[in-house]
C-alpha positions as YAML, in Angstrom:
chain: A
units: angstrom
residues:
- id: 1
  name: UNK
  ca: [90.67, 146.11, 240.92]
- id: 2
  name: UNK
  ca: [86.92, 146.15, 240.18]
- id: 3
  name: UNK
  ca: [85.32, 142.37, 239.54]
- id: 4
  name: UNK
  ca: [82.96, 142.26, 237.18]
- id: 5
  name: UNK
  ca: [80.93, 138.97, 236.48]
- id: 6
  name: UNK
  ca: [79.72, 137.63, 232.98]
- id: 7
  name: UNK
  ca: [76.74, 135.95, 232.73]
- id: 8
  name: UNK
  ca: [75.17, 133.83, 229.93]
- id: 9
  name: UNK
  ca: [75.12, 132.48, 227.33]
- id: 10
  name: UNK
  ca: [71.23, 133.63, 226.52]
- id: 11
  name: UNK
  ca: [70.16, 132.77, 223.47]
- id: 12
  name: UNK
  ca: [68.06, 135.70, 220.92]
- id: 13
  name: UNK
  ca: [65.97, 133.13, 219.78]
- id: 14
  name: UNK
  ca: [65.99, 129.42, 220.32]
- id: 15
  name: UNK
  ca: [67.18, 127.21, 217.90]
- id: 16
  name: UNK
  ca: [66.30, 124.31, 219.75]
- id: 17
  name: UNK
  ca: [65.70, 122.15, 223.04]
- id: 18
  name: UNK
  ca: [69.24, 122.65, 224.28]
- id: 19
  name: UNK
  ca: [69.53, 126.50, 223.13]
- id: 20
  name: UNK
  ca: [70.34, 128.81, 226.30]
- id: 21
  name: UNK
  ca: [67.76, 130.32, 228.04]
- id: 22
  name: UNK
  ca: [66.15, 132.94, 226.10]
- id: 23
  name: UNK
  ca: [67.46, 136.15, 227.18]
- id: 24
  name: UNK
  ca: [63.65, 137.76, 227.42]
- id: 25
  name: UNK
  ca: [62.85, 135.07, 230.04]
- id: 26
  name: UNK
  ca: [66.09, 136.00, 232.57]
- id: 27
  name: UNK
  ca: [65.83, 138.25, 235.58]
- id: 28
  name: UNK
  ca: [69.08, 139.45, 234.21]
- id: 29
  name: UNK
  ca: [67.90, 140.90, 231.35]
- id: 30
  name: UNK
  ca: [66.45, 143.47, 233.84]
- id: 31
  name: UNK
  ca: [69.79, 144.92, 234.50]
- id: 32
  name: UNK
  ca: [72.12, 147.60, 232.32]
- id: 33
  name: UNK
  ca: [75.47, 146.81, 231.46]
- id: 34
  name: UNK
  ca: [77.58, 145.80, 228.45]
- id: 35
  name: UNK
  ca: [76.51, 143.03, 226.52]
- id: 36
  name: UNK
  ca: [78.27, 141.08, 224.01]
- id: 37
  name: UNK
  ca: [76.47, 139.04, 221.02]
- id: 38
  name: UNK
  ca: [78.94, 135.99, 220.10]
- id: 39
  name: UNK
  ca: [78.94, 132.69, 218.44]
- id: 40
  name: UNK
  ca: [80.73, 129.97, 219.92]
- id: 41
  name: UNK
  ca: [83.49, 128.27, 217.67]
- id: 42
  name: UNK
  ca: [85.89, 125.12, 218.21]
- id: 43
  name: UNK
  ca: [88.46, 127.99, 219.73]
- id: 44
  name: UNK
  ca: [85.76, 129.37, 222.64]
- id: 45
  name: UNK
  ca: [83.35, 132.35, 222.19]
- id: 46
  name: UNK
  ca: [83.54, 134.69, 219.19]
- id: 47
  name: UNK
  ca: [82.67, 138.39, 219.94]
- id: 48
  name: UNK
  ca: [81.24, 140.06, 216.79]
- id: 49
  name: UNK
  ca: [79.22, 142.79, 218.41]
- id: 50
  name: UNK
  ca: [79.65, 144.86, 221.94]
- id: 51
  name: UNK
  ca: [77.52, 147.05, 223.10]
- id: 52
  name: UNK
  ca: [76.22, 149.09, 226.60]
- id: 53
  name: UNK
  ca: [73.36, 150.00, 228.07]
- id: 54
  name: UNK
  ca: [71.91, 151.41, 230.87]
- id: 55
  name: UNK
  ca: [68.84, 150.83, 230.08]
- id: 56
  name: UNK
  ca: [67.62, 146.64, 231.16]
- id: 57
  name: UNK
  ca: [69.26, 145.05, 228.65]
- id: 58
  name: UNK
  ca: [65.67, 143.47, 227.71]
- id: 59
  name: UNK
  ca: [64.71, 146.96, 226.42]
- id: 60
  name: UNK
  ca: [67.79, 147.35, 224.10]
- id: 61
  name: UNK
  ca: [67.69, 144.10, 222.60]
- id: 62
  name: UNK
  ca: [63.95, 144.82, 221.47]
- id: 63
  name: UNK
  ca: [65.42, 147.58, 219.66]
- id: 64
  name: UNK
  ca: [68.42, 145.57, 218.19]
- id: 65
  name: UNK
  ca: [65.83, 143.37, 217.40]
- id: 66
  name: UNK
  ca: [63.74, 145.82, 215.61]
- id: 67
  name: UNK
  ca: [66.76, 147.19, 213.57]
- id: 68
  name: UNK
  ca: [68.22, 143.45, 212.31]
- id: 69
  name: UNK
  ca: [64.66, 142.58, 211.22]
- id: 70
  name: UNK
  ca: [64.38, 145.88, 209.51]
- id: 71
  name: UNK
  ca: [67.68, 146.00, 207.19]
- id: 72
  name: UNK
  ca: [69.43, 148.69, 209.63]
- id: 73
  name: UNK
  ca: [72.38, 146.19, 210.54]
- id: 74
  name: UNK
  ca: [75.02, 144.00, 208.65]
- id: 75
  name: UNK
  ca: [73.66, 140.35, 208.36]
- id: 76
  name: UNK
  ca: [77.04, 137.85, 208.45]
- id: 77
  name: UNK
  ca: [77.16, 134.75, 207.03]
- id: 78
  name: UNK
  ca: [77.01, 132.47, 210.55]
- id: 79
  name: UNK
  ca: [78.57, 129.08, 208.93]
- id: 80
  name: UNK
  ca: [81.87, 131.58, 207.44]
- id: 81
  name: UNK
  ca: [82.11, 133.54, 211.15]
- id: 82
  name: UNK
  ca: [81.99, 130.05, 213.04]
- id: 83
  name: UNK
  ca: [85.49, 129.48, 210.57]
- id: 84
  name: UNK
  ca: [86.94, 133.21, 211.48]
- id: 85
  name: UNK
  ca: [85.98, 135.09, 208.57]
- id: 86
  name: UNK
  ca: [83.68, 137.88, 208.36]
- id: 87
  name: UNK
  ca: [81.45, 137.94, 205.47]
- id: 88
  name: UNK
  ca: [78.86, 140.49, 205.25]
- id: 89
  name: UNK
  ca: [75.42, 138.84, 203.36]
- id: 90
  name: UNK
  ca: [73.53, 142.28, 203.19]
- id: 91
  name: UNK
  ca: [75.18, 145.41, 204.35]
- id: 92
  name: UNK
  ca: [72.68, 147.22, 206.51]
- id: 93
  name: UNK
  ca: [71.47, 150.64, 205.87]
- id: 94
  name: UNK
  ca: [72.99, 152.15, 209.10]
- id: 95
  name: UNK
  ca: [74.59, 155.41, 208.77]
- id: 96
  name: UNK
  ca: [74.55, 154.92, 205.39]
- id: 97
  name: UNK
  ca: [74.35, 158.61, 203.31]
- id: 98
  name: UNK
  ca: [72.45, 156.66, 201.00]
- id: 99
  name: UNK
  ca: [69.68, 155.13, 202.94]
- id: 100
  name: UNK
  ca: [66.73, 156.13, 201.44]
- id: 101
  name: UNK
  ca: [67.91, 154.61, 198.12]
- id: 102
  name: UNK
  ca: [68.50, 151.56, 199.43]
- id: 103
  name: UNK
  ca: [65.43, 150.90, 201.41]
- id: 104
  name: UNK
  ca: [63.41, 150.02, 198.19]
- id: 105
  name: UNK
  ca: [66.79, 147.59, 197.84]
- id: 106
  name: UNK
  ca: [65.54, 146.10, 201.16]
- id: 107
  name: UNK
  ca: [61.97, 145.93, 200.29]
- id: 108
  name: UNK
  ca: [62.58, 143.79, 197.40]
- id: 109
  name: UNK
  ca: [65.27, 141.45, 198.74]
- id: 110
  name: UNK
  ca: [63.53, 141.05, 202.27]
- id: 111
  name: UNK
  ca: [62.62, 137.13, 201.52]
- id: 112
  name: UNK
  ca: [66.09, 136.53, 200.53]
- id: 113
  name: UNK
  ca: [67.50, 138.27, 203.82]
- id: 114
  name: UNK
  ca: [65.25, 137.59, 206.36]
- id: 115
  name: UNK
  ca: [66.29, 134.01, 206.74]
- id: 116
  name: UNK
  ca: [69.78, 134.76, 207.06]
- id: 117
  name: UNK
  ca: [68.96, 137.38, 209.78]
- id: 118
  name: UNK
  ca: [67.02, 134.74, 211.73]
- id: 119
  name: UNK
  ca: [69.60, 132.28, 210.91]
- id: 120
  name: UNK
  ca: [72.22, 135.21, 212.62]
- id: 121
  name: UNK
  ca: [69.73, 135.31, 215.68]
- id: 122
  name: UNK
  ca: [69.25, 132.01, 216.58]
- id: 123
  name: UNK
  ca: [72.94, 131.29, 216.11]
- id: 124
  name: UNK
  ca: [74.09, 134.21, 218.37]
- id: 125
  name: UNK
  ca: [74.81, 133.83, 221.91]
- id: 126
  name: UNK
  ca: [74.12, 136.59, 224.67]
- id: 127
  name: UNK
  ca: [76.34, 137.33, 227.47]
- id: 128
  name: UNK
  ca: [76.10, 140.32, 229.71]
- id: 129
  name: UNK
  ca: [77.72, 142.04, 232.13]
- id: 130
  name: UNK
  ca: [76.02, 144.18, 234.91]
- id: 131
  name: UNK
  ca: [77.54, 146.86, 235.95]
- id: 132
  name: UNK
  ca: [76.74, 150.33, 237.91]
- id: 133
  name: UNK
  ca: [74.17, 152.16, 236.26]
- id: 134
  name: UNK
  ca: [76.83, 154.59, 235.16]
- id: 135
  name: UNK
  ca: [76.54, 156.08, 231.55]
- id: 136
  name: UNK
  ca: [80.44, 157.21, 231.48]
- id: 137
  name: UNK
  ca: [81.40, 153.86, 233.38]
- id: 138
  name: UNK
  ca: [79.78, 151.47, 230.49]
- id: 139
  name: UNK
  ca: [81.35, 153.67, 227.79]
- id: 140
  name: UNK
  ca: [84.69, 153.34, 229.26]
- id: 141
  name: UNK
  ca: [84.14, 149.62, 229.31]
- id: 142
  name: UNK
  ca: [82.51, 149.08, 226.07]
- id: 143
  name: UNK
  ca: [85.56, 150.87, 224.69]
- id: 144
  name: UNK
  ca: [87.97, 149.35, 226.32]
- id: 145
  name: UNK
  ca: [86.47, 145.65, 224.73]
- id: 146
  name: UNK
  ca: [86.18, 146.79, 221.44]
- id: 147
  name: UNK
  ca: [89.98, 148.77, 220.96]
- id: 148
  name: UNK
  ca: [91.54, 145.24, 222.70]
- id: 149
  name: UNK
  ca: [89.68, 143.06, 220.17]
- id: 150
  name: UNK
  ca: [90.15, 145.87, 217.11]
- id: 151
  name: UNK
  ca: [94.02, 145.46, 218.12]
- id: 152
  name: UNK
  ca: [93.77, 141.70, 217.97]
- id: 153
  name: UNK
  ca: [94.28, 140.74, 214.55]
- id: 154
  name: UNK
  ca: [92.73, 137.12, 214.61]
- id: 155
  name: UNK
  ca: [89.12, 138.77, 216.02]
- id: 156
  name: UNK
  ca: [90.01, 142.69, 215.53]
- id: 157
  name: UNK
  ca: [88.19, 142.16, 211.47]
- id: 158
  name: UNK
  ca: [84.94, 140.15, 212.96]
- id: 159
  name: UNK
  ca: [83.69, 143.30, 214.88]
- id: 160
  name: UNK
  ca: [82.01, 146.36, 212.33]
- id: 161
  name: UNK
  ca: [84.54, 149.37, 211.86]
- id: 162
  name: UNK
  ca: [82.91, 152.38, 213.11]
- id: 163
  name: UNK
  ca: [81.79, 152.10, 216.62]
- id: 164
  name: UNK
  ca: [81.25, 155.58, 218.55]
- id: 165
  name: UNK
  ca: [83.52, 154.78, 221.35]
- id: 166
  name: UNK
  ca: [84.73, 157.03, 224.24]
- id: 167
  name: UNK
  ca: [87.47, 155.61, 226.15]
- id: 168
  name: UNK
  ca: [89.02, 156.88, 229.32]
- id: 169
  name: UNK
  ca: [89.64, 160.98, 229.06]
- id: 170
  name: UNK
  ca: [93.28, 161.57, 230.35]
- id: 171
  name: UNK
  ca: [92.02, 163.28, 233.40]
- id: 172
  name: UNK
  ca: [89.95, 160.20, 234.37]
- id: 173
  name: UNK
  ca: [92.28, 157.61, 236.43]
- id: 174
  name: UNK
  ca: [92.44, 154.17, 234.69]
- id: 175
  name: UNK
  ca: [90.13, 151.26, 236.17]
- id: 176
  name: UNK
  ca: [91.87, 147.58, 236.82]
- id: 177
  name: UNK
  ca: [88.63, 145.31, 235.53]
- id: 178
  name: UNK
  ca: [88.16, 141.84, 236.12]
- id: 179
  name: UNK
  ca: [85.95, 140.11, 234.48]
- id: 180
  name: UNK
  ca: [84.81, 136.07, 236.04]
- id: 181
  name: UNK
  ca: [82.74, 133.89, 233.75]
- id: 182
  name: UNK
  ca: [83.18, 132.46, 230.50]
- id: 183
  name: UNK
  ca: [85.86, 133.56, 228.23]
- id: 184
  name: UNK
  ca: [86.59, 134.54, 224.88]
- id: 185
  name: UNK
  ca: [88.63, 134.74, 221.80]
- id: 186
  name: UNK
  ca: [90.93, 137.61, 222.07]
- id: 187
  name: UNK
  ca: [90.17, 139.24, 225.27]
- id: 188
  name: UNK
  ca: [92.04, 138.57, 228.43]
- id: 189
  name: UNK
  ca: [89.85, 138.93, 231.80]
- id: 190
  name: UNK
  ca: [91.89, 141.59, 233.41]
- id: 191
  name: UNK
  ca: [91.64, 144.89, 231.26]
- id: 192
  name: UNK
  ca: [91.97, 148.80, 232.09]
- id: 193
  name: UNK
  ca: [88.91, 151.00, 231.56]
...
């Protein structure tokens, strides 16, 4: 069984004087590994987003940053997630066919959206875990997370549909992972990879 800790929360930005640390001012941020962007709820931490990196996590949440601000991503209403229920407040222009038309969409309702996308930023809470600096490693892992919560009906419909996963290839041999740290909704701490 590999043990693999979580650490966090970091906050994206802070909200206020008793925020988490902001995850730009950690050492940890300096590491790769998967990361998962939550909001914590009445019923522990709520996983809308998983990702991996092995690049220092610093670097790739510049870019995430980048994209929210920009219109790229979904920006969720923060007050309906906190209650369970995904609702999307401006559907991003990632991997949408129709991009280009909608960028002019953007432009024009920017002022509306860029509050809520601050409002999803401040509200969202960081937690990472390092791992080897191994590109098929964190894809296995990142998969893993995302197929146990997609099979979890209470969380499964937070997370976007669509995620380029690769799981374990059948001639890879499973990995027992446990992870120590904080917990959250729908994923137990001892998982294959």
């Amino acid at each position: 069984m590999m043990e693999l800790e979580v650490i966090g929360p970091f906050s994206w930005i802070s909200a206020s004087g008793d925020a988490p640390a902001r995850i730009f001012d950690v050492p940890e941020s300096r590491k790769c590994g998967v990361y998962l962007f939550t909001l914590p709820t009445a019923e522990g931490n709520l996983i809308y987003w998983v990702g991996q990196t092995s690049q220092p996590l610093r670097a790739r949440i510049v870019t995430h940053s980048r994209e929210f601000l920009a219109g790229t991503y979904n920006i969720l209403d923060m007050a309906k997630l906190r209650e369970g229920h995904r609702t999307v407040l401006w559907q991003g222009l990632w991997w949408r066919k129709k991009s280009p038309d909608r960028y002019e969409e953007y432009l024009l309702s920017a002022g509306e959206v860029t509050p809520h996308t601050l409002t999803q930023l401040r509200s969202t809470h960081i937690f990472m875990v390092p791992t080897p600096k191994n590109r098929r490693f964190l894809a296995r892992v990142e998969a893993s997370i995302v197929n146990t919560l997609y099979a979890n009906p209470d969380v499964g419909p937070i997370l976007d549909q669509g995620y380029h996963l690769a799981p374990r290839w059948e001639t890879e041999d499973p990995v027992q992972i446990r992870l120590n740290g904080p917990s959250f909704r729908g994923l137990p701490c001892v998982f294959y990879v």
